[in-house]
Short mmCIF file of C-alpha atoms in Angstrom, two decimals:
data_model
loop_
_atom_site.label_atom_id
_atom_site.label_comp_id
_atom_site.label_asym_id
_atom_site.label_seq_id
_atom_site.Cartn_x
_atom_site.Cartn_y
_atom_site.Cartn_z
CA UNK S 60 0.00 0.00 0.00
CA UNK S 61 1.66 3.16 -1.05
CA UNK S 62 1.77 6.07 1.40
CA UNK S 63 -0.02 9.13 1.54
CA UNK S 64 2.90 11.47 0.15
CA UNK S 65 3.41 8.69 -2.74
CA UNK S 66 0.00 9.75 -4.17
CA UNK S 67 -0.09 13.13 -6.57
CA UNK S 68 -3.98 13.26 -5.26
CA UNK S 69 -7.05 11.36 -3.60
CA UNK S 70 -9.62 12.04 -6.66
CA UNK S 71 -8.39 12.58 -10.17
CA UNK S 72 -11.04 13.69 -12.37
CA UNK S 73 -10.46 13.45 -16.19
CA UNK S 74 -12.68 16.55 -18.11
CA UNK S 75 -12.98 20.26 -17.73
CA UNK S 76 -16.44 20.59 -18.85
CA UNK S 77 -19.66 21.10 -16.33
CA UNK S 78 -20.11 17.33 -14.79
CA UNK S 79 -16.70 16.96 -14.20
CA UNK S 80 -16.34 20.15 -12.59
CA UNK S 81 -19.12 20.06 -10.37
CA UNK S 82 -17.85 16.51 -8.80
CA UNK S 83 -14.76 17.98 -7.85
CA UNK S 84 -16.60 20.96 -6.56
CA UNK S 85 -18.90 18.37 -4.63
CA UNK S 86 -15.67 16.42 -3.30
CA UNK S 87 -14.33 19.80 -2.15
CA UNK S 88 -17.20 20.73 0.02
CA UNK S 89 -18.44 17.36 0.97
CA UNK S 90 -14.66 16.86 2.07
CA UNK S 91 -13.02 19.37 2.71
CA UNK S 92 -9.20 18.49 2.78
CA UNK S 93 -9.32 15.68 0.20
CA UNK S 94 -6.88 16.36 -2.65
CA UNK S 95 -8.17 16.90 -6.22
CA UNK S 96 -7.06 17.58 -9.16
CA UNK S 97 -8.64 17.82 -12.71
CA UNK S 98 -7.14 17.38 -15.84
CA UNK S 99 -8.59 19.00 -19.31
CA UNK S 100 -7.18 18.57 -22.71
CA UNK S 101 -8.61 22.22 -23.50
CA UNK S 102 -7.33 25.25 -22.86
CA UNK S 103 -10.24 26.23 -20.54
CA UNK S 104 -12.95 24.80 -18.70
CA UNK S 105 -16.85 24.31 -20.77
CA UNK S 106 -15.00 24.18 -24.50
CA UNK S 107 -18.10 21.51 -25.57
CA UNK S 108 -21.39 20.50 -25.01
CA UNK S 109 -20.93 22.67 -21.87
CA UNK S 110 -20.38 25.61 -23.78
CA UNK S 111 -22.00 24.93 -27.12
CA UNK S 112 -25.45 24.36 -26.19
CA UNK S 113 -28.61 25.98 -25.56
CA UNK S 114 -28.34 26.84 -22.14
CA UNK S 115 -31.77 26.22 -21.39
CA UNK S 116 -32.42 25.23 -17.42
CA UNK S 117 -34.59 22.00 -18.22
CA UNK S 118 -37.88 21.48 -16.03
CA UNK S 119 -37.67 17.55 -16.15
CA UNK S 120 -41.06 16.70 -17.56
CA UNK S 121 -39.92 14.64 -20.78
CA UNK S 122 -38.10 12.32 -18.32
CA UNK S 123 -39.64 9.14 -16.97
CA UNK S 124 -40.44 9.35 -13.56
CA UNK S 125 -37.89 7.53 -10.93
CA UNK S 126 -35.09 8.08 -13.75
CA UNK S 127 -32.27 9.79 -12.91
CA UNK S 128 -32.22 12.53 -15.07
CA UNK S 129 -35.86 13.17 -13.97
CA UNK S 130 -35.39 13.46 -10.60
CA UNK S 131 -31.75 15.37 -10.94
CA UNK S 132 -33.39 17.79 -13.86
CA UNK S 133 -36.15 18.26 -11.41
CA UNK S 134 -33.64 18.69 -8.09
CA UNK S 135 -30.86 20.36 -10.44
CA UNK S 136 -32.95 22.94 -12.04
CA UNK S 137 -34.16 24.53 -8.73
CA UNK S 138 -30.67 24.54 -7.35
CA UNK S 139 -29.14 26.01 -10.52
CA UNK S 140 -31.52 28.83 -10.26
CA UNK S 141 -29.92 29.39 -6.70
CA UNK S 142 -26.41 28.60 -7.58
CA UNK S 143 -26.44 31.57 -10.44
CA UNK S 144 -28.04 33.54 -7.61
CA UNK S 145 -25.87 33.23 -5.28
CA UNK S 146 -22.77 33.78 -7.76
CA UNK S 147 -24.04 36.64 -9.64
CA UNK S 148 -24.52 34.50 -12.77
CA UNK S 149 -26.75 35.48 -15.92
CA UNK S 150 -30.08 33.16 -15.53
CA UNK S 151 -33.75 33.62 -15.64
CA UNK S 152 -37.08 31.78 -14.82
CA UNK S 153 -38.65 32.51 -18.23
CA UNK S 154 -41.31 29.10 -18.26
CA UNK S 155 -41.71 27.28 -21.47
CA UNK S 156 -44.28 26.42 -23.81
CA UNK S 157 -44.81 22.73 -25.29
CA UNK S 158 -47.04 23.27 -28.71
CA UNK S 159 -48.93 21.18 -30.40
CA UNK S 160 -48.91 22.30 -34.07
CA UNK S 161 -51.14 18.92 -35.13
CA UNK S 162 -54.29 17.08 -34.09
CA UNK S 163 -51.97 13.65 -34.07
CA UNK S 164 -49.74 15.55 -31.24
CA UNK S 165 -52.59 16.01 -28.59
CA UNK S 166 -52.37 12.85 -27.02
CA UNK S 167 -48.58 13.10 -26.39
CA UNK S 168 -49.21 16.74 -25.40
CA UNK S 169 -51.75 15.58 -22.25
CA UNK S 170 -49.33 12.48 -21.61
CA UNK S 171 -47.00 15.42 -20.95
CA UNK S 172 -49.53 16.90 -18.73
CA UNK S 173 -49.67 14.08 -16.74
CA UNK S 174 -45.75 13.34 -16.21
CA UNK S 175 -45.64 17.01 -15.18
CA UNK S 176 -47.89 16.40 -12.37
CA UNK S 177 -46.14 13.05 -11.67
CA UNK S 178 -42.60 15.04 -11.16
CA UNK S 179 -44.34 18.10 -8.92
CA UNK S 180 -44.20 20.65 -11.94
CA UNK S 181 -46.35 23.91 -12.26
CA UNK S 182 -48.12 22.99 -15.62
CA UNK S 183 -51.07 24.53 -17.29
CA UNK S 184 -52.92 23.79 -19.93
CA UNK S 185 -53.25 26.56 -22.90
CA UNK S 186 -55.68 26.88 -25.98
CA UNK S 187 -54.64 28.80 -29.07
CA UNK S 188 -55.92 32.07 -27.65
CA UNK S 189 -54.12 31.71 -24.43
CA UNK S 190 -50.69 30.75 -26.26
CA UNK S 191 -51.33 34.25 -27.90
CA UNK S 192 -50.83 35.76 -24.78
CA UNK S 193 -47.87 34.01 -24.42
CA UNK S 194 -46.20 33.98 -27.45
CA UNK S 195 -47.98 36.34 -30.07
CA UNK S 196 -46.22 34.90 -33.42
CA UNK S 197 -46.20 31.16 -32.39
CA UNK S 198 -48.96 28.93 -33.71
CA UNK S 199 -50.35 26.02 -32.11
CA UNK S 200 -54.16 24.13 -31.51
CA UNK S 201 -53.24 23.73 -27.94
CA UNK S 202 -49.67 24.11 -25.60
CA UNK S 203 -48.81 23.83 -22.00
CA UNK S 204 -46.55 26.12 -19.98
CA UNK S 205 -43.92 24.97 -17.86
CA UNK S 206 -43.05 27.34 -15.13
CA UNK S 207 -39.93 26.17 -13.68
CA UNK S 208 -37.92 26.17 -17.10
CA UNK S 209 -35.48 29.05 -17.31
CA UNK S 210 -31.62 30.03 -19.17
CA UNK S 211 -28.56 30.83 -17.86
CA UNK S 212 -24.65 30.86 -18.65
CA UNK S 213 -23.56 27.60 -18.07
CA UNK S 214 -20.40 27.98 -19.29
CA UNK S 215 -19.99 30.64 -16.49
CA UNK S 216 -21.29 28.29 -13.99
CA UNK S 217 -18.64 25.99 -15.10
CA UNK S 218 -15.71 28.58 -14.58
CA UNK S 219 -17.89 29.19 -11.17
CA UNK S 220 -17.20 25.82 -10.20
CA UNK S 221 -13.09 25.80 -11.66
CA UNK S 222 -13.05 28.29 -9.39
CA UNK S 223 -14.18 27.49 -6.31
CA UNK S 224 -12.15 24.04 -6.66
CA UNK S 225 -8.93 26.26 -6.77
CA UNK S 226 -10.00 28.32 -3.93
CA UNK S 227 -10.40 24.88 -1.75
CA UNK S 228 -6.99 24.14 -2.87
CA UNK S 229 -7.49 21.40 -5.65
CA UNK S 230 -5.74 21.71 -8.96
CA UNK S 231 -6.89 22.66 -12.37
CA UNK S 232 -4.37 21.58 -15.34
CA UNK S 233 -5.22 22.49 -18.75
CA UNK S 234 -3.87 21.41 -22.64
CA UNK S 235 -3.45 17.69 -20.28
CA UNK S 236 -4.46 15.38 -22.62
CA UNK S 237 -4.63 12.00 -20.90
CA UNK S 238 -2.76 9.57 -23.27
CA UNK S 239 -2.19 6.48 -20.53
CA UNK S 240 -3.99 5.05 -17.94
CA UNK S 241 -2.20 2.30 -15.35
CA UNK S 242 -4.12 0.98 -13.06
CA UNK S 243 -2.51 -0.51 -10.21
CA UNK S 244 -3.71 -2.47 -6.18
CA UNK S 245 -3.02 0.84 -4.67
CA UNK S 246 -4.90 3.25 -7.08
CA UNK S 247 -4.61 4.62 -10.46
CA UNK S 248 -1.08 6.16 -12.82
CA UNK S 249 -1.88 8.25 -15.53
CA UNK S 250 -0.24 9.89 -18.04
CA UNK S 251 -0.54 13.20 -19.89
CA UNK S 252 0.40 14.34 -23.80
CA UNK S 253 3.01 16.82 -21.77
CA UNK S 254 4.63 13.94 -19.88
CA UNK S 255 4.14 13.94 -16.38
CA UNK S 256 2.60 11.14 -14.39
CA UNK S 257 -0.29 11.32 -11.97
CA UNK S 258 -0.52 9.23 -9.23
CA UNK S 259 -4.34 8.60 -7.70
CA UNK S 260 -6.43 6.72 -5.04
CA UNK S 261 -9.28 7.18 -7.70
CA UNK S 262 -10.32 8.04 -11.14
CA UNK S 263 -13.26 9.82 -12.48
CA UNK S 264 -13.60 9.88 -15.91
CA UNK S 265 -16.08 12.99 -17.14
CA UNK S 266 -14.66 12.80 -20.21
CA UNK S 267 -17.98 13.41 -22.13
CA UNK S 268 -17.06 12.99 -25.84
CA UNK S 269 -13.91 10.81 -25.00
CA UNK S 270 -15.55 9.75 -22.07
CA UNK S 271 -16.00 5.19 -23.42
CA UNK S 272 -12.45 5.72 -25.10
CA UNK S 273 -11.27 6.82 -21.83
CA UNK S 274 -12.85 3.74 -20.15
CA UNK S 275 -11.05 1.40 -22.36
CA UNK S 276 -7.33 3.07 -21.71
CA UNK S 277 -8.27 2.47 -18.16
CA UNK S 278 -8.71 -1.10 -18.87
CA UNK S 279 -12.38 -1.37 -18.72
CA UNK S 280 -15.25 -2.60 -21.39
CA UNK S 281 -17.94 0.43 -20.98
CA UNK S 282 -20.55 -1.66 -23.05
CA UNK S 283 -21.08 1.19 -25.12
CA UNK S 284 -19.65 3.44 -27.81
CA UNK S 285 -20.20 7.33 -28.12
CA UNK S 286 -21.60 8.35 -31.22
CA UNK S 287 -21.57 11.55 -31.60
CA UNK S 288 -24.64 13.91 -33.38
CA UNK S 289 -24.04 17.57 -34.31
CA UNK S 290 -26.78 19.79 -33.30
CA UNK S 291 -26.55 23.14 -35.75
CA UNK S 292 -28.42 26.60 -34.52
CA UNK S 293 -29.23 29.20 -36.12
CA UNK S 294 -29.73 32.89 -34.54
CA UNK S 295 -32.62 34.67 -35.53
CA UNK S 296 -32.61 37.98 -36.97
CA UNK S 297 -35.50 39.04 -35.52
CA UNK S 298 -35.52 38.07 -31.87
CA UNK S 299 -38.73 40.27 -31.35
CA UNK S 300 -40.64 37.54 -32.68
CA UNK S 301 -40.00 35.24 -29.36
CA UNK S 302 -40.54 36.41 -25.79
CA UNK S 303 -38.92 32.66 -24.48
CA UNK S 304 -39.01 28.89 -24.50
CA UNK S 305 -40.71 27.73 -27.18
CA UNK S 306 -41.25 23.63 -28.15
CA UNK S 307 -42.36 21.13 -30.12
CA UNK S 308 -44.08 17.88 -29.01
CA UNK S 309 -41.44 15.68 -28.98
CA UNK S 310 -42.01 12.01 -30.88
CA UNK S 311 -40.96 9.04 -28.79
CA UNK S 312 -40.34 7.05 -32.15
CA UNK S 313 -37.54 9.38 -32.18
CA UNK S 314 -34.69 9.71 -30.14
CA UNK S 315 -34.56 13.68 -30.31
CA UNK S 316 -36.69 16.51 -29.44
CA UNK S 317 -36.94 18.06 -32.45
CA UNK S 318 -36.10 22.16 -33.81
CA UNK S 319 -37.36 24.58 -30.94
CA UNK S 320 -37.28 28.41 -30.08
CA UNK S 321 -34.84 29.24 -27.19
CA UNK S 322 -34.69 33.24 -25.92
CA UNK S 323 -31.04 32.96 -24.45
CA UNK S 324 -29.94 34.73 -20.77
CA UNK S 325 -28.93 37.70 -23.15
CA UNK S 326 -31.87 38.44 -24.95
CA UNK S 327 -30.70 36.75 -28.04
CA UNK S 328 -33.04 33.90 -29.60
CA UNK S 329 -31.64 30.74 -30.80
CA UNK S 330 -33.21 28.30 -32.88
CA UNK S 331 -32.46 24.27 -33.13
CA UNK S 332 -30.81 21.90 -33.03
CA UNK S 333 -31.16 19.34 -35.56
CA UNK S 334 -29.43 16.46 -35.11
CA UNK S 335 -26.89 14.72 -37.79
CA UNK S 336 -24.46 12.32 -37.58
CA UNK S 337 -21.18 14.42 -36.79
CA UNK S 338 -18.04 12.51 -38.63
CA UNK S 339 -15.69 13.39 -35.79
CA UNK S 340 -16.77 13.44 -32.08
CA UNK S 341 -15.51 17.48 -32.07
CA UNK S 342 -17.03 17.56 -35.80
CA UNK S 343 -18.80 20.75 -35.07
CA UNK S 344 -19.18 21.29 -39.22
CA UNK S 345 -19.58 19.16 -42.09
CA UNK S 346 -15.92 19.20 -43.06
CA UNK S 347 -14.50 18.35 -39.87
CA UNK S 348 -13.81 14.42 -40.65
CA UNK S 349 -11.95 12.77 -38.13
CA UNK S 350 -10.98 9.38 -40.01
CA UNK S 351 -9.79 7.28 -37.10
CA UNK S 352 -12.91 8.54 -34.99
CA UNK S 353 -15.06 7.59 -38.34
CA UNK S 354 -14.05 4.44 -38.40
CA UNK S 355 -14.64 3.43 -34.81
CA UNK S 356 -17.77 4.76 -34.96
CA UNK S 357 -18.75 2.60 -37.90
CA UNK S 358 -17.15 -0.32 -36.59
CA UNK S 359 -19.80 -0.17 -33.58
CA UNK S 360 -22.69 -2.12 -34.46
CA UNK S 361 -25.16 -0.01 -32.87
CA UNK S 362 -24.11 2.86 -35.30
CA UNK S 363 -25.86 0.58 -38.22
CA UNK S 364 -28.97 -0.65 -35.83
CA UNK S 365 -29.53 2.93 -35.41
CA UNK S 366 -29.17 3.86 -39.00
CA UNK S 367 -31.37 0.67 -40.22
CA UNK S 368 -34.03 2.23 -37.69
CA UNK S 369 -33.83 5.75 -37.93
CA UNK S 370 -33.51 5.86 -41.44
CA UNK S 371 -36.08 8.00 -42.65
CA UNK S 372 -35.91 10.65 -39.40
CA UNK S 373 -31.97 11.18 -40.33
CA UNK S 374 -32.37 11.62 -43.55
CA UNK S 375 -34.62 14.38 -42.77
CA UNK S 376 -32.31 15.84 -40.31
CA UNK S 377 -29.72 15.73 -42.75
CA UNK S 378 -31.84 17.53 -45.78
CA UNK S 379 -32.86 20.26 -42.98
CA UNK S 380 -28.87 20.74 -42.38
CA UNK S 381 -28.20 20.97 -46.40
CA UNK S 382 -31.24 23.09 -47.09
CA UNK S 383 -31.90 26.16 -45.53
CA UNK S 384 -35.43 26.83 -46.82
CA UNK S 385 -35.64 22.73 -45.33
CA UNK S 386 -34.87 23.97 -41.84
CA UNK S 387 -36.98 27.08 -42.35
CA UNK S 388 -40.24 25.44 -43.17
CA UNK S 389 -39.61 23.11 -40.13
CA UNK S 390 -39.36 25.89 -38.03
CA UNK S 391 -42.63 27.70 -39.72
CA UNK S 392 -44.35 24.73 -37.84
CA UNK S 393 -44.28 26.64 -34.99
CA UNK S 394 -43.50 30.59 -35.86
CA UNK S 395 -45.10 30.79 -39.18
CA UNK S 396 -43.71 34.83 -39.92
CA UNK S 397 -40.09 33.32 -39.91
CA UNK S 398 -38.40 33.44 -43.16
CA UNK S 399 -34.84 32.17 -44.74
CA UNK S 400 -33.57 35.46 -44.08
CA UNK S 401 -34.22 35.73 -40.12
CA UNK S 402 -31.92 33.09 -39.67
CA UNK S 403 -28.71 33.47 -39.27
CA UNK S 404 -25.90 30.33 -38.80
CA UNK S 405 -25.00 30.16 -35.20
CA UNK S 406 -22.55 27.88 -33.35
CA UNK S 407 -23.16 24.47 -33.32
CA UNK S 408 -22.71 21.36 -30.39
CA UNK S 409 -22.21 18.12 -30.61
CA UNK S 410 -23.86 15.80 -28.34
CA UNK S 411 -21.88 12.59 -26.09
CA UNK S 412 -24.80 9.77 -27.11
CA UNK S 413 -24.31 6.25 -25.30
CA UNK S 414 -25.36 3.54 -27.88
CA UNK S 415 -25.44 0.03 -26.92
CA UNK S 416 -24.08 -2.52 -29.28
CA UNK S 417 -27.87 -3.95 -30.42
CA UNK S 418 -28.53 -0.02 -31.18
CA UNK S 419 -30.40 1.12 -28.15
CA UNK S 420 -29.66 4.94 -27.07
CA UNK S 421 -29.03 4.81 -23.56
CA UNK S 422 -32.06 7.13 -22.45
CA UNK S 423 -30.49 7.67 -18.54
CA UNK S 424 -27.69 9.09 -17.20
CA UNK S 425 -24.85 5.84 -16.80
CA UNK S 426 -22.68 5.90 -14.36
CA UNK S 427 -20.65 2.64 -14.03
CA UNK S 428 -17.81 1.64 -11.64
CA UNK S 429 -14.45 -0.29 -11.73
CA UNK S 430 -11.99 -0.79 -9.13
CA UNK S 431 -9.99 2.51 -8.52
CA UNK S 432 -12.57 4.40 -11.11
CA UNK S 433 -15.78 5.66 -11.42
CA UNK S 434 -17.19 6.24 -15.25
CA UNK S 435 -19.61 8.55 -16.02
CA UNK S 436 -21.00 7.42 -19.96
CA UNK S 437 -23.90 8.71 -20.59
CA UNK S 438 -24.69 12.70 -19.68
CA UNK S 439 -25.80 14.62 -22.26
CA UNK S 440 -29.24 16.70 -22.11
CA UNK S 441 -29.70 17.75 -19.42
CA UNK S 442 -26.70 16.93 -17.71
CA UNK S 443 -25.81 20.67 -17.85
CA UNK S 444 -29.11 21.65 -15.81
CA UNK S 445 -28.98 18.62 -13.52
CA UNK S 446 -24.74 19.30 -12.67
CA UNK S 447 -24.91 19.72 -9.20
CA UNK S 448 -26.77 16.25 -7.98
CA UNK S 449 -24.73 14.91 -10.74
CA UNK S 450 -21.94 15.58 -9.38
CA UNK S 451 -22.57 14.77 -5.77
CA UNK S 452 -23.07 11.62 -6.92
CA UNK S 453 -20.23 11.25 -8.55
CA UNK S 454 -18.19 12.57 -5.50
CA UNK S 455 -20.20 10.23 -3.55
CA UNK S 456 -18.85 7.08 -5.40
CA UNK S 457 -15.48 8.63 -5.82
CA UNK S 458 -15.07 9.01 -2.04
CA UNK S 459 -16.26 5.48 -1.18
CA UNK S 460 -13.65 4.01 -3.55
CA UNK S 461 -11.24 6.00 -1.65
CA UNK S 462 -11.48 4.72 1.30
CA UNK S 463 -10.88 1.47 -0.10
CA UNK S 464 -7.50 2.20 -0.25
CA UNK S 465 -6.76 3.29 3.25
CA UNK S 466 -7.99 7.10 2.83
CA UNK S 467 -10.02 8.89 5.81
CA UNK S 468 -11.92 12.06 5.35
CA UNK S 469 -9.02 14.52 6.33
CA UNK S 470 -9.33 16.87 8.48
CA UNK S 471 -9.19 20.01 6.85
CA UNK S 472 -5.81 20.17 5.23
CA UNK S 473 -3.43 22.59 3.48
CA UNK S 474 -1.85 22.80 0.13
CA UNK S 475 -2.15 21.57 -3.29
CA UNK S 476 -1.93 18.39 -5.00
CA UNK S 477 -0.69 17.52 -8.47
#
């Protein structure tokens, strides 16, 4: 059993983005003492889905009750309300519509009604006059309005988090690409792209995009593969046509919720995403082709179970991301004054989906563990909104595993680690 000095840090957590920052914020304060460190490949904290998405505060009512991202969407959205609060960060509680544009969609509009209830949610029930009232230029045969949806800056409540796990005295290193992973009776080695080893009671790999290629350097099978799908935005011209949330009923033949209306934390109004099949898993444009990445994501089975499937939905995807007028009549669905011209190309995501190898999209958050390691494999949507239980999770695990190695909660201690 190695000695305390011997180790570089108690919890090494692999990813700078906002799950991976929130755990070691949670380790920090639930405690305080315990050495941390996190390692990022970026040059700053949030540089993907963190900070490429919509940066809408999810209400939890497309979830299935007892998941876990209902009940941490539901949990995490009222205490990342409080968290930008308390930190000064950009947010509001704007509420969000859910429209039904189509006769067909009214049944799956009350089912929504009734999961609402089911997960404690303010819901009501609109008719087309009362959506008016709402949401002048959006059309719809009936909608319901979900109070506790909101926006805020979640790539500032990720540099919120970076730096409150600095001021506790855990380390932050950026451009450290994790090439190596050894894992050993005593804990966890692991190597960076700039050479220096790390030495760990446990691993946490938040590696989001990366996150089942990181599972296999460490020696472990995840079960699935990431395959990543680029959402593209565009930025409307007119943002006067949308006072906030505004969505679709979402399909569950489908595995995505479909083009919606999103007033951002600074007024501006976003609309998307699609989703197509990104040929890199940082392809955040159709040229970006990643060959190697390509590959292994065609060599998964699941990629072609999903494709044999989904066929006709991703092809439609993929005509609304070649075709502007496509993506523009989609949108007319809902906000029927829109035109070509109000939208503008906007910055694009790409979104960390779990597939299994017979095809299946993991629907929950995963969280699996190994000895020394704890992998978290499936957290996209809404990850961002549900962070903070996320993350005390996480720490939760990561703490337990610890102690399997001879570490007790310090008391509080001094210094840095790493």
């Amino acid at each position: 059993m190695m000695t305390h000095a011997a180790y570089d840090c108690d919890v090494l957590v692999i990813g700078g983005g906002i799950v991976g920052l929130s755990t070691a914020y949670a380790i920090t304060r639930t405690a305080p003492g315990t050495r941390v460190a996190v390692l990022e490949k970026e040059w700053g904290p949030a540089r993907h889905q963190t900070g490429r998405n919509s940066g809408v505060i999810h209400s939890g009512i497309y979830y299935r009750p007892g998941s876990l991202k209902a009940r941490y969407a539901v949990r995490g959205a009222a205490e990342m309300v409080d968290f930008c609060a308390e930190h000064g960060i950009a947010h509001a509680v704007t509420g969000k519509l859910i429209v039904a544009t189509e006769r067909s969609e009214l049944p799956r509009l009350h089912a929504l009604v009734q999961r609402g209830r089911q997960h404690g949610l303010p819901v009501r029930e609109l008719g087309p006059a009362q959506i008016a009232e709402y949401e002048p230029q959006v059309h719809g045969l009936a909608a319901i309005r979900v109070g506790t949806t909101g926006v805020c800056d979640f790539g500032a409540v990720a540099a919120r988090f970076a730096a409150e796990v600095s001021g506790a005295g855990g380390v932050i290193r950026y451009g450290a690409e994790v090439t190596a992973i050894d894992r050993r009776p005593w804990g966890v080695a692991v190597r960076t792209a700039d050479g220096p080893v790390v030495r760990a009671r446990v691993l946490v790999n938040c590696a989001g995009l990366h996150c089942d290629r990181v599972a296999r350097l460490a020696g472990d099978d995840p079960g699935v593969r990431i395959v990543p799908f680029r959402g593209e935005y565009y930025e409307l011209a007119r943002p006067e046509l949308v006072r906030g949330l505004v969505y679709p009923v979402p399909d569950p033949a489908f595995p995505f919720l479909g083009v919606h209306l999103t007033r951002g934390h600074d007024g501006s109004v976003h609309v998307g995403p699609n989703a197509v099949p990104a040929l890199a898993r940082e392809g955040y444009g159709w040229p970006v082709v990643r060959p190697r990445e390509l590959a292994d994501t065609l060599a998964w089975p699941g990629t072609w179970q999903i494709a044999r499937r989904h066929w006709r939905y991703g092809a439609g995807e993929v005509h609304r991301s070649l075709s502007k007028r496509a993506f523009t009549k989609a949108v007319q669905r809902l906000l029927p004054e829109v035109t070509e011209s109000d939208l503008c190309p906007a910055t694009a995501g790409v979104r960390a989906q779990a597939v299994l190898r017979d095809g299946t999209l993991v629907d929950d958050f995963l969280i699996r563990e190994a000895p020394h390691t704890v992998h978290v494999l499936n957290a996209p949507s809404p990850a961002a909104t549900a962070s903070l239980p996320i993350g005390r999770e996480v720490a939760r695990r990561a703490l337990l595993r610890a102690r399997g190695t001879g570490w007790k909660p310090p008391a509080v201690e001094s210094g840095h680690c790493v």
